[in-house]
Coordinates of C-alpha atoms in Angstrom, one line a residue:
X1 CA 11.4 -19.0 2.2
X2 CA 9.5 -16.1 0.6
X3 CA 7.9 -14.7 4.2
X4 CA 4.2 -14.6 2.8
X5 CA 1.5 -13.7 5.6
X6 CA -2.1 -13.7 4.3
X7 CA -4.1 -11.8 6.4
X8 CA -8.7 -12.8 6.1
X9 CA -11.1 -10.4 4.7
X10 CA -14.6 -10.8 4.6
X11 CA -16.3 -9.6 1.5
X12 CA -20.2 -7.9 1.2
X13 CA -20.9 -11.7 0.0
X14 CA -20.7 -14.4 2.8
X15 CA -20.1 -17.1 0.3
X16 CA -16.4 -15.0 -0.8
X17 CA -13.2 -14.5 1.5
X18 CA -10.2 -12.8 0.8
X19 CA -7.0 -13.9 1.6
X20 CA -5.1 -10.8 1.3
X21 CA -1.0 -11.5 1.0
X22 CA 1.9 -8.9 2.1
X23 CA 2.8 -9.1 -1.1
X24 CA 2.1 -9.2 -4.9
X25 CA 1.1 -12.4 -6.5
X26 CA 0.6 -11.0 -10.0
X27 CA 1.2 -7.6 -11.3
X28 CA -0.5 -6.8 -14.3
X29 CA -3.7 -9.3 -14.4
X30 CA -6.4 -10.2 -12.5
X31 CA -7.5 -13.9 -12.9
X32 CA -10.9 -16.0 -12.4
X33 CA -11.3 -19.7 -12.5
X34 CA -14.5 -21.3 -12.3
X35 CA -13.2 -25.0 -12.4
X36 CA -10.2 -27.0 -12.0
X37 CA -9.7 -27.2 -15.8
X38 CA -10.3 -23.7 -16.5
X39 CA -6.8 -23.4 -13.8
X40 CA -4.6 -25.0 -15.9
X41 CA -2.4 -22.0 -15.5
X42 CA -2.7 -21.4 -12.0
X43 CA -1.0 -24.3 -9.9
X44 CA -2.4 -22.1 -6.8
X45 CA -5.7 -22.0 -8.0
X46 CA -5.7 -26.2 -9.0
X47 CA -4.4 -27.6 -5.7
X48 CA -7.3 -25.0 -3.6
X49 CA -9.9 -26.9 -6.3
X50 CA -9.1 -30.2 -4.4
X51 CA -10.6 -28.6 -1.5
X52 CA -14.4 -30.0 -2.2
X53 CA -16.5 -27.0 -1.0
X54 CA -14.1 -24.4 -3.4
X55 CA -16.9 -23.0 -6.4
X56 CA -14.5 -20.2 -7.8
X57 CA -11.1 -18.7 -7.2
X58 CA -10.2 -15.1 -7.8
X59 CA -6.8 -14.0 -8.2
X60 CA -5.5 -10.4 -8.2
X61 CA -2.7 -8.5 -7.2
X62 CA -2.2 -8.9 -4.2
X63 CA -5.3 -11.3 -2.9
X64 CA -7.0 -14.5 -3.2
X65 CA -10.8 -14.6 -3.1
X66 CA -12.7 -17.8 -2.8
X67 CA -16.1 -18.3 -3.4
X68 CA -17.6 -21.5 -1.8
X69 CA -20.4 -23.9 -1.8
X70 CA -23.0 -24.0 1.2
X71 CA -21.8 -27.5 2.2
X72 CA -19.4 -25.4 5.3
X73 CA -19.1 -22.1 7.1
X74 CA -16.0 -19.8 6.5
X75 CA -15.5 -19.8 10.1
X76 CA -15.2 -23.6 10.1
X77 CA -12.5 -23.4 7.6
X78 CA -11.2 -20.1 6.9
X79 CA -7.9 -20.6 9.0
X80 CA -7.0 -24.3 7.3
X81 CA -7.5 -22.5 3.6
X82 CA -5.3 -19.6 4.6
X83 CA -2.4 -21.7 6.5
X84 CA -3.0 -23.9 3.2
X85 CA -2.1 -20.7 0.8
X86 CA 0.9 -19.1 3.0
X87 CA 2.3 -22.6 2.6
X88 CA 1.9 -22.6 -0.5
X89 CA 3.5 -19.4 -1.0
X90 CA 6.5 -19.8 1.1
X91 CA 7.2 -23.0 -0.7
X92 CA 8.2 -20.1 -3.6
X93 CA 4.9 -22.1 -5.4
X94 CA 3.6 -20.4 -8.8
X95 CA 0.9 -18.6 -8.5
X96 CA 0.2 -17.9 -12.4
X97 CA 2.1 -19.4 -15.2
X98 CA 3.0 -16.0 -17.1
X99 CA 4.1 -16.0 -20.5
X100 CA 7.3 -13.9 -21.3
X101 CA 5.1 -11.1 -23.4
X102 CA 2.8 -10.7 -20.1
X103 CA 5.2 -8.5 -18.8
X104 CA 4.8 -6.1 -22.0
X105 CA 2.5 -3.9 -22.4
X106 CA 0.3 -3.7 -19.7
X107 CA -2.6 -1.4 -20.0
X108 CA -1.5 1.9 -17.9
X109 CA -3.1 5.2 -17.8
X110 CA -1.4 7.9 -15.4
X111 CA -2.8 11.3 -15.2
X112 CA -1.4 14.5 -13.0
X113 CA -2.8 16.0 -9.8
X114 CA -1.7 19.3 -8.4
X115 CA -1.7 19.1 -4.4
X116 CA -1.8 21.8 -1.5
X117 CA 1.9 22.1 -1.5
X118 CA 2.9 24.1 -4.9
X119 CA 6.2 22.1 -5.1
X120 CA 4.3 18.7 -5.0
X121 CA 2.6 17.2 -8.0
X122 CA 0.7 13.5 -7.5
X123 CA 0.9 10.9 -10.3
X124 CA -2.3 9.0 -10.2
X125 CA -2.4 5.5 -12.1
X126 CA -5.5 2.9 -12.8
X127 CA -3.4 0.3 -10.8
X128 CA -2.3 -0.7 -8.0
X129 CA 1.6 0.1 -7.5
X130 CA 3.4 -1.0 -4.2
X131 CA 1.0 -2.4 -0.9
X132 CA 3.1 -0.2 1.4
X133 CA 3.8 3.1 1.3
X134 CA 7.8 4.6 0.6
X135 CA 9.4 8.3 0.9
X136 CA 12.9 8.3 -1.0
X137 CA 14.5 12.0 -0.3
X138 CA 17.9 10.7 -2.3
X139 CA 19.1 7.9 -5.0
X140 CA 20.8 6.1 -2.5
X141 CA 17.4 5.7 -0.1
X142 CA 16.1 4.4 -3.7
X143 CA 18.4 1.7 -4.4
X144 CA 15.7 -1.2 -3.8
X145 CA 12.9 1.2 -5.4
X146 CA 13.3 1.0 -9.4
X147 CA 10.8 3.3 -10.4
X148 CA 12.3 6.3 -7.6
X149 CA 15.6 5.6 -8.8
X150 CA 14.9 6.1 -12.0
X151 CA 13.0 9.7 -11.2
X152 CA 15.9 10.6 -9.6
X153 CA 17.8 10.8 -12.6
X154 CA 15.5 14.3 -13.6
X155 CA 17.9 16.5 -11.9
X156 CA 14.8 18.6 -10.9
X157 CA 13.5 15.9 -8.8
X158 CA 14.1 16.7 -5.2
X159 CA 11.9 13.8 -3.1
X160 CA 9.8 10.8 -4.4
X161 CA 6.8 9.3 -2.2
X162 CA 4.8 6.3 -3.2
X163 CA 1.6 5.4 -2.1
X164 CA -1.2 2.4 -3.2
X165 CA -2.1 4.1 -6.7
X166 CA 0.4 6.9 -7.0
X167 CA 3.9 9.0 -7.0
X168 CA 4.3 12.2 -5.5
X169 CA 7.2 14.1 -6.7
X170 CA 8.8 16.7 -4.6
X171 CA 10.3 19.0 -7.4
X172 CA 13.6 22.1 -6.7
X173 CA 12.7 25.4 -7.8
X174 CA 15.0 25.0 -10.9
X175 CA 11.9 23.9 -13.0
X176 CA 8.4 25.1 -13.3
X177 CA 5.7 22.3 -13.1
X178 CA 4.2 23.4 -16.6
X179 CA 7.6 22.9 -18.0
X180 CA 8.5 19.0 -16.6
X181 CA 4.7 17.7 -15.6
X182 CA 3.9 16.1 -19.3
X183 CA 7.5 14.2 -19.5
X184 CA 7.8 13.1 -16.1
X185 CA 3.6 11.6 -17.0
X186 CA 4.2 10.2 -20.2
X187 CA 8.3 8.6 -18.5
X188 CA 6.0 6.7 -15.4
X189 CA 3.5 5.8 -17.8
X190 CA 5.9 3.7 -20.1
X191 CA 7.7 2.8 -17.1
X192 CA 4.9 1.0 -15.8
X193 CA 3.7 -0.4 -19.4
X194 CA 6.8 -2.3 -19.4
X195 CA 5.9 -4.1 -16.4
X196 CA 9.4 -3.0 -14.6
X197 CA 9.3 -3.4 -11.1
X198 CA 7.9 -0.1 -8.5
X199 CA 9.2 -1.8 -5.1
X200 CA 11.8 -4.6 -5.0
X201 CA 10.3 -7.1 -2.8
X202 CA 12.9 -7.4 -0.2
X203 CA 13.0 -3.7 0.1
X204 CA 13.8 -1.8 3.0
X205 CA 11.9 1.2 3.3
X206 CA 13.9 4.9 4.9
X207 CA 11.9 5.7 8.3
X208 CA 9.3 2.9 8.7
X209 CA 6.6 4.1 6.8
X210 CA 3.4 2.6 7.9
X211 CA 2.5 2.2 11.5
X212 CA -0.5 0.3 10.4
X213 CA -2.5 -2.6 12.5
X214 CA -3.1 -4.4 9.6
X215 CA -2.6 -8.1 10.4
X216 CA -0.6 -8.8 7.8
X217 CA 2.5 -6.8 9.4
X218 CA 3.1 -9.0 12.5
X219 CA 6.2 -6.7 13.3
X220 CA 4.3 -3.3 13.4
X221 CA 1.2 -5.0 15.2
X222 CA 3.6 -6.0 18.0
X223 CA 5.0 -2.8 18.6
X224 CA 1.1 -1.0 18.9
X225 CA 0.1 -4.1 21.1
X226 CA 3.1 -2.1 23.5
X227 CA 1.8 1.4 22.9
X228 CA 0.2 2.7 25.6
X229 CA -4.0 3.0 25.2
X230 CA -4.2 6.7 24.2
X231 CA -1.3 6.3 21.6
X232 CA -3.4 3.3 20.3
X233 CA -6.8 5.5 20.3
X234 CA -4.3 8.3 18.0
X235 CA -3.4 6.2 15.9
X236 CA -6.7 4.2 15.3
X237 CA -8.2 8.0 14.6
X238 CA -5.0 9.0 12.6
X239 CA -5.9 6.1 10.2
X240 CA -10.1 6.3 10.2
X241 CA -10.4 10.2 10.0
X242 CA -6.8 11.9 9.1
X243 CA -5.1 9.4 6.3
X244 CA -7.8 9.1 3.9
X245 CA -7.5 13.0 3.8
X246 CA -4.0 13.1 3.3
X247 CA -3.5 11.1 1.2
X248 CA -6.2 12.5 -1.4
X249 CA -3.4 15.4 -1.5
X250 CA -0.6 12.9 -2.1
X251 CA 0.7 12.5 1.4
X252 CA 0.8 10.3 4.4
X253 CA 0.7 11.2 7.9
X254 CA 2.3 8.9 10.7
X255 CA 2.1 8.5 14.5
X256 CA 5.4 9.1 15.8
X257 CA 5.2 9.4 19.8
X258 CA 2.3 10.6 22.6
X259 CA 3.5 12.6 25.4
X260 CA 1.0 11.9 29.0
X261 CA 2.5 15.0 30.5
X262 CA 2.6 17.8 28.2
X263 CA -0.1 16.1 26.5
X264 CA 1.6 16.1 23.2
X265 CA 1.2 13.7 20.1
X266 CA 4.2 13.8 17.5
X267 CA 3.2 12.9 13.7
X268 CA 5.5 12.3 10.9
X269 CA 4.5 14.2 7.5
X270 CA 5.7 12.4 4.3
X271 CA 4.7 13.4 0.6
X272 CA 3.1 16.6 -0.4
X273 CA 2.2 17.0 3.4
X274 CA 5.7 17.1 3.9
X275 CA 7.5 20.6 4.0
X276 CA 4.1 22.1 2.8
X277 CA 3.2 25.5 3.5
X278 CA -0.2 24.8 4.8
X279 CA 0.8 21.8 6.9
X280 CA 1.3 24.0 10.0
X281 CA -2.3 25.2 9.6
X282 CA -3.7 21.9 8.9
X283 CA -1.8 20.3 12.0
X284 CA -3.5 23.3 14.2
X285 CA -6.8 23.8 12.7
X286 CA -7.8 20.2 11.8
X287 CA -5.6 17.4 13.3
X288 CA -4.8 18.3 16.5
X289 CA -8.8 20.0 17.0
X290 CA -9.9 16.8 16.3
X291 CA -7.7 15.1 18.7
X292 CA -8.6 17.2 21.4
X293 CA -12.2 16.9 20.8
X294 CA -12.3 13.5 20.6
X295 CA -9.9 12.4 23.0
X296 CA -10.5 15.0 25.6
X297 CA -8.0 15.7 28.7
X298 CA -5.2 13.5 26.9
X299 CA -4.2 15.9 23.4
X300 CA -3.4 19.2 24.0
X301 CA -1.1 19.6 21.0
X302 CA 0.2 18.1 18.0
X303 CA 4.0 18.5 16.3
X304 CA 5.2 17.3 13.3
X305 CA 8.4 15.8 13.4
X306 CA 9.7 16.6 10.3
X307 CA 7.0 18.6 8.9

């Protein structure tokens, strides 16, 4: 069994829903189907065409979006079509019948991005790389992550962190960024022309890295159901008000643990935020202000963990 979840989305248009998966379905395409014909090479998108109210089918990384006629509501059917796709899925169906040269040459641009922590640079690239976020600090924490174990073979490269779009590379003092920023570019740019693999599937990711209520993680949701209310209410402003932030600087921040007597919320820093000089400042000045404001009487202070 492949252990798909697909996890409903509406869309700005009522007539589309996406069925988001845990996982990638393709890697290097995105795909529309207007008609049962025009899906010969989509056994997914043919066997959702028998469904009679099912106008056009969208397939893209890691989602499914079907557009419908008027003849039902989503909310009548929503729940049958995704139970009908994770089936589908866990049954190890094909998704999209890829020739062998799809995996070459797949249009990548990647440009560099200089963060708040001088010993950080981000990697930005024009696709999606992994849908959950990763912090490698050795080779051996990389063995089911290609693309960091590969990095780690620059002996300058101290730390890799992956997020959605892009790599953050923690670099020793050894080397000057103006020295190794155009090779280790131009080295992730071919890396991810050649279609190799970013995250192995099965991958099991050093120190949880996503304490995320998104549906689609049953585990995770499970263990905030447990958390007490303000811990919930940190990390529900955590991921609205803080992440987005972060992770514009090539990091991530985490909720670790909340405190009721002294009042105190732990965080974990990953990426540039991790180790960076102004992290201290930006856990006193902006994170933990914000908590206090808006969760007044319960935050008092905030600590990094490994900060």
């Amino acid at each position: 069994m492949s252990n798909f979840t697909i996890n409903i989305q509406g869309t700005n248009k009522p007539g589309i829903i996406k069925f988001e998966t845990n996982k990638f379905l393709t890697r290097h395409e995105n795909y529309e189907f207007n008609n049962i014909d025009e899906a010969a090479k989509s056994p997914l998108a043919q066997q959702l065409f028998y469904l009679p109210f099912v106008k056009t089918v969208y397939i893209a990384q890691n989602f499914i979006a079907i557009e419908k006629y008027n003849i039902v509501e989503w909310d009548d059917v929503q729940e049958e079509v995704a139970a009908q796709i994770e089936d589908f899925l866990n049954k190890d169906g094909v998704v999209i019948k890829e020739d062998a040269d799809q995996t070459k040459n797949v249009p990548v641009t990647v440009y560099a991005e200089s963060t708040p922590n001088p010993g950080v640079m981000k990697f930005v690239a024009n696709k999606k790389l992994v849908l959950k976020t990763a912090e490698f600090k050795n080779i051996d924490e990389a063995k089911d992550a290609p693309l960091a174990q590969q990095l780690f073979h620059f002996p300058f490269v101290k730390a890799v962190f992956i997020d959605s779009n892009y790599v953050s590379i923690h670099k020793y003092d050894v080397a000057q960024w103006e020295e190794i920023t155009l090779e280790l570019r131009e080295f992730i740019t071919n890396y991810l022309q050649d279609g190799k693999e970013v995250l192995k599937a099965e991958a099991s990711v050093p120190q949880q890295t996503e304490a995320s209520t998104h549906p689609a993680n049953p585990e995770v949701s499970q263990e905030i159901k447990d958390l007490d209310d303000t811990s919930k209410q940190v990390i529900a402003i955590l991921d609205e008000y803080i992440k987005p932030a972060v992770a514009s600087d090539g990091g991530n921040i985490l909720f670790d643990s909340y405190n009721s007597e002294n009042k105190t919320v732990k965080v974990i820093l990953q990426g540039a935020c991790s180790g960076c000089p102004s992290s201290t400042m930006t856990l006193k000045s902006g994170i933990e202000t914000m908590l206090r404001d808006m969760l007044r009487g319960k935050v008092d202070y905030v600590e990094a963990v490994n900060g």
